[in-house]
XYZ file of C-alpha atoms in Angstrom:
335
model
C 24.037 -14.578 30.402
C 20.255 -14.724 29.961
C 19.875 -11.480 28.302
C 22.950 -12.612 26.178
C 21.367 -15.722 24.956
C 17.445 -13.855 24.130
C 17.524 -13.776 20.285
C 15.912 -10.682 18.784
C 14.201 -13.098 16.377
C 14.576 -16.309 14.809
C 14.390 -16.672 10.944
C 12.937 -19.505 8.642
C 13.852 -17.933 5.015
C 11.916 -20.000 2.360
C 8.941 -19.563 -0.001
C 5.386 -20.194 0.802
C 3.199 -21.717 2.105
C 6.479 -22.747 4.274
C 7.086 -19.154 5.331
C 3.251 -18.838 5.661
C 3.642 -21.405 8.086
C 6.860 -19.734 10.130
C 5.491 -16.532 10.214
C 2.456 -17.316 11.833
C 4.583 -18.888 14.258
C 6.787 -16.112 15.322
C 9.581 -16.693 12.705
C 11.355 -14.529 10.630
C 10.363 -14.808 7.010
C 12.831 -13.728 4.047
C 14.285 -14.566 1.324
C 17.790 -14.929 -0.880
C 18.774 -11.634 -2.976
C 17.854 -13.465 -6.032
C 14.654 -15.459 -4.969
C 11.376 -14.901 -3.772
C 9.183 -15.547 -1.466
C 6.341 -16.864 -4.018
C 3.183 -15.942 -2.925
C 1.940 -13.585 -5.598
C -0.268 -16.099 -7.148
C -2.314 -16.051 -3.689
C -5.106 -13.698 -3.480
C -5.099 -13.309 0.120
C -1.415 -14.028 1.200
C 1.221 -11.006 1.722
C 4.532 -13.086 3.687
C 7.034 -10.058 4.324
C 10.649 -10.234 3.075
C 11.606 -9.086 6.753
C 15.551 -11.005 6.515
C 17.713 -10.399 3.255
C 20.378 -13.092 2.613
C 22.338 -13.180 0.158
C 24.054 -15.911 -2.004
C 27.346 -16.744 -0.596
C 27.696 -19.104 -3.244
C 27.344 -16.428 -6.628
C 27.658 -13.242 -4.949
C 27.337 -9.786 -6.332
C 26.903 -6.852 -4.076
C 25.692 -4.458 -6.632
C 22.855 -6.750 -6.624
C 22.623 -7.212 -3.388
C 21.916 -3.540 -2.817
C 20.093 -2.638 -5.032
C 17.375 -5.628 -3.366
C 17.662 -4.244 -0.244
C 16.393 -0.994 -1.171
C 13.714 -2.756 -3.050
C 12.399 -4.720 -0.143
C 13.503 -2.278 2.734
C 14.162 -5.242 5.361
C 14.704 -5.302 8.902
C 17.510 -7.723 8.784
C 20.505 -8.187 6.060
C 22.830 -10.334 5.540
C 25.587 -8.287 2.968
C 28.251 -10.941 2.465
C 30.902 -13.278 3.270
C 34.279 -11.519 4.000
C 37.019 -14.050 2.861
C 39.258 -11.286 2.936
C 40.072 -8.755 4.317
C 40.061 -6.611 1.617
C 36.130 -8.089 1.182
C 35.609 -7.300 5.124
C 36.371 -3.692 3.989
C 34.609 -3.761 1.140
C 31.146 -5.265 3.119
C 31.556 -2.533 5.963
C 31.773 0.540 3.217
C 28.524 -1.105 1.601
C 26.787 -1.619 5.083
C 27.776 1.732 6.423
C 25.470 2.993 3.252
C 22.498 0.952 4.149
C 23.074 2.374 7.815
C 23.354 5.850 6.489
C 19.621 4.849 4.782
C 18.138 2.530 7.162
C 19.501 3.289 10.710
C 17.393 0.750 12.043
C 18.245 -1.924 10.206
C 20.266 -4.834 11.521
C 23.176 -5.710 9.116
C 25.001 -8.570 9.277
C 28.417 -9.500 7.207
C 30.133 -12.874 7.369
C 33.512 -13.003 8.690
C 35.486 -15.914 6.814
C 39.313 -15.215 7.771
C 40.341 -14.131 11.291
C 41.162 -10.516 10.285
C 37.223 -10.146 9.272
C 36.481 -10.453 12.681
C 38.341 -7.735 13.968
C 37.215 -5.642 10.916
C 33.256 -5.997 10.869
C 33.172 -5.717 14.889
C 35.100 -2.540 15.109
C 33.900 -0.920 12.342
C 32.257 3.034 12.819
C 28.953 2.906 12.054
C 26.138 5.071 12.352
C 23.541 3.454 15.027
C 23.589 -0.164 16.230
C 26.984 -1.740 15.680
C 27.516 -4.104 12.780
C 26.436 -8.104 13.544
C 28.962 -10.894 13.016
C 27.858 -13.799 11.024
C 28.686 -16.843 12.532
C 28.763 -19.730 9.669
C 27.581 -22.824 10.495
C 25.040 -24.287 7.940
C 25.916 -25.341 4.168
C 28.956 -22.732 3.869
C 32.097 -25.288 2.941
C 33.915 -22.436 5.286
C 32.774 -23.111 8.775
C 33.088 -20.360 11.853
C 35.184 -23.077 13.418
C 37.840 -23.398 10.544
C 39.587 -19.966 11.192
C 38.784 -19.190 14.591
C 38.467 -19.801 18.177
C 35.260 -19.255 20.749
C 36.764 -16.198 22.152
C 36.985 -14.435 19.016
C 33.532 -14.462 18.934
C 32.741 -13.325 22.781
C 32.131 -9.821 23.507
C 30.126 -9.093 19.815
C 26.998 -9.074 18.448
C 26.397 -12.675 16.712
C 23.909 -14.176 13.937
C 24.223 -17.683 14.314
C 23.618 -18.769 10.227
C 22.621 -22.729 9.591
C 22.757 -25.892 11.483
C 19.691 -27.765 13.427
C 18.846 -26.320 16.598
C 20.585 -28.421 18.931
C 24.039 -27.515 17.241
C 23.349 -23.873 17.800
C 22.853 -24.089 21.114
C 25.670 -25.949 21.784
C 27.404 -22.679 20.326
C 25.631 -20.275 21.748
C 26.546 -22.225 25.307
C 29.566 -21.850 24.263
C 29.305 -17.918 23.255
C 27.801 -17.250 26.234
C 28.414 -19.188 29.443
C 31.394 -18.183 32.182
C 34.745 -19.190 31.709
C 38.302 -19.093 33.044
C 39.816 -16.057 31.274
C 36.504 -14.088 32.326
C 35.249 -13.325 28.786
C 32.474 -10.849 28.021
C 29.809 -13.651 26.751
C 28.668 -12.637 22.993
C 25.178 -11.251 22.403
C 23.153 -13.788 20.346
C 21.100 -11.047 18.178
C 19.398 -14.119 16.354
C 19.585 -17.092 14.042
C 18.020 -18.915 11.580
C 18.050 -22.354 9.861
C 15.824 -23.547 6.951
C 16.540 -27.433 6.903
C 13.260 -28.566 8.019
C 11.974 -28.212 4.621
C 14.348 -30.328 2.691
C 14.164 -33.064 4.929
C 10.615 -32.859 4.880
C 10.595 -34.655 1.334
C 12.559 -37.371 2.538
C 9.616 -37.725 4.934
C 10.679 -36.804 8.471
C 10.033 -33.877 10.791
C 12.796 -32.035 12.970
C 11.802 -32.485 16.993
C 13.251 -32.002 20.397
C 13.829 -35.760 20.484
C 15.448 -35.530 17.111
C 14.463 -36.694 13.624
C 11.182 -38.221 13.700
C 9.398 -40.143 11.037
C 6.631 -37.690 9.333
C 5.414 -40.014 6.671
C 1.904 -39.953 7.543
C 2.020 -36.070 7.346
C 1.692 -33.614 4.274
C 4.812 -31.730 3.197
C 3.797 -28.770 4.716
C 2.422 -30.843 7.662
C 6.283 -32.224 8.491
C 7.613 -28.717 8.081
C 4.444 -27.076 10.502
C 5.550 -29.925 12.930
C 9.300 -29.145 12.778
C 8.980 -25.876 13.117
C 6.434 -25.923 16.032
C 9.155 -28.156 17.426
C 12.189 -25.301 16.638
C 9.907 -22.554 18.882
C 9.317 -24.964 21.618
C 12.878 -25.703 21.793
C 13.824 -22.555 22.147
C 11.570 -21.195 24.324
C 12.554 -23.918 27.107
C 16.180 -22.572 26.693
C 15.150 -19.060 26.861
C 15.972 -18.117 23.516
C 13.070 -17.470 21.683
C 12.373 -13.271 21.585
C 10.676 -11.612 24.224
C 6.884 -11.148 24.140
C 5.778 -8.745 21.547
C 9.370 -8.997 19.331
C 7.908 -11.393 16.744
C 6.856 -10.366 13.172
C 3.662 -11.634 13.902
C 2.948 -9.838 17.076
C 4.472 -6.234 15.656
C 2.855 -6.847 12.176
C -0.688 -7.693 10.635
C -1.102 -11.359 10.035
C 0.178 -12.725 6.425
C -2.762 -14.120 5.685
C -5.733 -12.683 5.230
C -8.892 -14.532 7.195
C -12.232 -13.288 7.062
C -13.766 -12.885 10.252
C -17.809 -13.504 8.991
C -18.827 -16.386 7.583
C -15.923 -18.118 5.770
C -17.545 -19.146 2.811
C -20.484 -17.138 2.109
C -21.944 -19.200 0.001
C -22.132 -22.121 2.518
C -21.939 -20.270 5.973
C -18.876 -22.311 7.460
C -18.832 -19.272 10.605
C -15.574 -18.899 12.117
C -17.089 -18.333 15.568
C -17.476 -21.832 15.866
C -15.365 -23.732 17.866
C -12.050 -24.336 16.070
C -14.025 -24.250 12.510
C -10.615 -24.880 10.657
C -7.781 -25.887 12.167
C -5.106 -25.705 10.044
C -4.548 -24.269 6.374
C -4.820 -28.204 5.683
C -7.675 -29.088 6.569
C -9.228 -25.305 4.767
C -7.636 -27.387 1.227
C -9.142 -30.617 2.356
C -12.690 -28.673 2.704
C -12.706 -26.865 -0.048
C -10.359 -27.641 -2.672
C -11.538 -29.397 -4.941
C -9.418 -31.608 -7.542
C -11.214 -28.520 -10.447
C -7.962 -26.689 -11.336
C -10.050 -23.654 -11.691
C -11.685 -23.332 -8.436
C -12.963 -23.369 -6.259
C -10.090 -22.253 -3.839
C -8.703 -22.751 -0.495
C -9.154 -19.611 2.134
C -5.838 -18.307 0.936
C -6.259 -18.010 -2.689
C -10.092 -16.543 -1.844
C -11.328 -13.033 -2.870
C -11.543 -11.633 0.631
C -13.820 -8.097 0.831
C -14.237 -6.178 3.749
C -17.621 -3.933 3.371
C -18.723 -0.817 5.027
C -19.918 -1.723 9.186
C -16.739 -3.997 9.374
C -18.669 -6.846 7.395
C -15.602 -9.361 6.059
C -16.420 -12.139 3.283
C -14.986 -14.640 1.369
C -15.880 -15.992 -1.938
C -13.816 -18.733 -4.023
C -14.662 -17.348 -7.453
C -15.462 -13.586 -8.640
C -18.602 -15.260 -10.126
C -19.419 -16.221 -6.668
C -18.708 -12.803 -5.801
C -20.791 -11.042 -8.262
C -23.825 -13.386 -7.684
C -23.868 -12.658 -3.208
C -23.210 -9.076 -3.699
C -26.200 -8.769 -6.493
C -28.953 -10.410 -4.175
C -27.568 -8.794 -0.410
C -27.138 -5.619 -1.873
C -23.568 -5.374 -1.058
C -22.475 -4.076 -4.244
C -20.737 -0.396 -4.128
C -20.512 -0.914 -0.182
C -16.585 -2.213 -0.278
C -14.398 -0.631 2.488
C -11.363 -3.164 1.576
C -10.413 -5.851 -1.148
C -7.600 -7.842 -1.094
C -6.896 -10.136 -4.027
């Protein structure tokens, strides 16, 4: 039952700086088929589409596909099967992503009893195909079609709903009962509702809602999902050590690891120099819509002997470089 319940990973899909946020964190980041993850106006930002949803809501798989191959992710979600004719339809398309991507988990949507049957059993090269277990916003719920023990025995994606309804589910999925059922393997979930409730001005927490109105936007969500992590962890869900994105991966954000400003010598080898991306903006953002910018909007060079710098403006740049003699000596820019 413990293994059973271990997620594989836990996914916050939403733009940044939310999904800067998650993913230093241990989340998941992604994004819909059709939206992105926004952070290509930041210099020194790169948040990974990792998870590949797709919208239930306006579906086309064509499009859908043809995504995927753009991003390469490690985790997609094809479709909703409402059908079974659509169940068929999803496995065909996912058995061609398999063919490509043999690593990659896929998961498709049952929405009609028959799906189930369908996506679990279907021959697949690899890793066997992940049930989607519908929780969140869908208006058809896992619930509505089916009972538990459908469920038990497969691979399961728990999709939507506040933490403490999952694990009610994946209790359910997983714990002994009286006609001996193999309990389901939770390969992960993922639920992005902290953010929306975050402009209504309240934070997610093991305690339940709590009022966030002395926070920042992306304050409430930080809290929240510091919150989601911590609840899982206690319940032995949270992925092993060394599964997360951020502990596989290079950090999203780029942070230089001399002096952060140049130009003023704020060191990060002092104790806890900046604590949060917050208080970076709060330092030195000022209200000037040109600049200068917070540390992940900067022009961040690495220079020959490992030497890492940050300026706010390339007129900043030009003017350090000139008088330390750094120009022609670059080893790595990121902007």
């Amino acid at each position: 039952m413990e293994v059973a319940r271990r997620a594989e990973y836990i996914g916050f899909l939403h733009r940044a700086p939310f999904a800067t946020e998650a993913y230093a964190l241990g989340f998941v980041t992604g994004a819909r088929e059709d939206c992105r993850i926004q952070d290509s106006h930041l210099r020194n930002v790169d948040v990974p589409i990792l998870m590949l949803d797709n919208d239930f809501n306006r579906p086309d798989l064509d499009r859908y596909l043809t995504r995927f191959r753009e991003v390469e992710p490690e985790i997609g979600v094809v479709g909703d099967a409402r059908t079974p004719e659509e169940a068929h339809t999803f496995v065909d398309a996912a058995r061609e992503l398999k063919s490509d991507y043999p690593d990659a988990t896929i998961i498709i949507v049952p929405k009609c009893r028959e799906a189930i049957d369908i996506v679990a059993n279907a021959d697949i090269p690899g890793e066997s195909l992940v049930l989607g277990y519908a929780m969140g916003r869908s208006n058809i719920k896992a619930w509505h079609f089916s009972d538990i023990g459908n469920w038990r025995g497969h691979r399961v994606h728990l999709l939507g709903a506040s933490p403490t309804k999952q694990w009610r589910v994946i209790q359910e999925l997983t714990q002994p009962n009286l006609t001996a059922d193999p309990p389901a393997d939770i390969i992960g979930l993922d639920w992005n509702g902290p953010q929306g409730i975050a402009y209504k001005g309240e934070s997610w927490s093991r305690d339940g809602w709590q009022d966030a109105d002395f926070l920042s936007i992306r304050g409430t969500v930080r809290r929240s999902l510091r919150e989601m992590r911590a609840f899982w962890e206690e319940r032995g869900v949270w992925p092993a050590e060394g599964k997360t994105p951020i502990e596989r991966l290079e950090p999203a954000v780029k942070e230089p690891d001399d002096p952060i400003w140049v130009a003023n010598g704020g060191d990060l080898s002092d104790p806890d120099p900046l604590g949060s991306p917050d208080e970076w903006a709060e330092l030195v953002d000022y209200a000037d819509e040109d600049g200068p910018f917070p540390i992940e909007q900067a022009i961040v060079v690495t220079y020959e002997g490992g030497r890492t710098l940050a300026y706010r403006t390339q007129t900043e740049r030009d003017y350090v470089e000139y008088h330390e003699g750094l120009k022609g000596k670059i080893a790595d820019k990121r902007t």
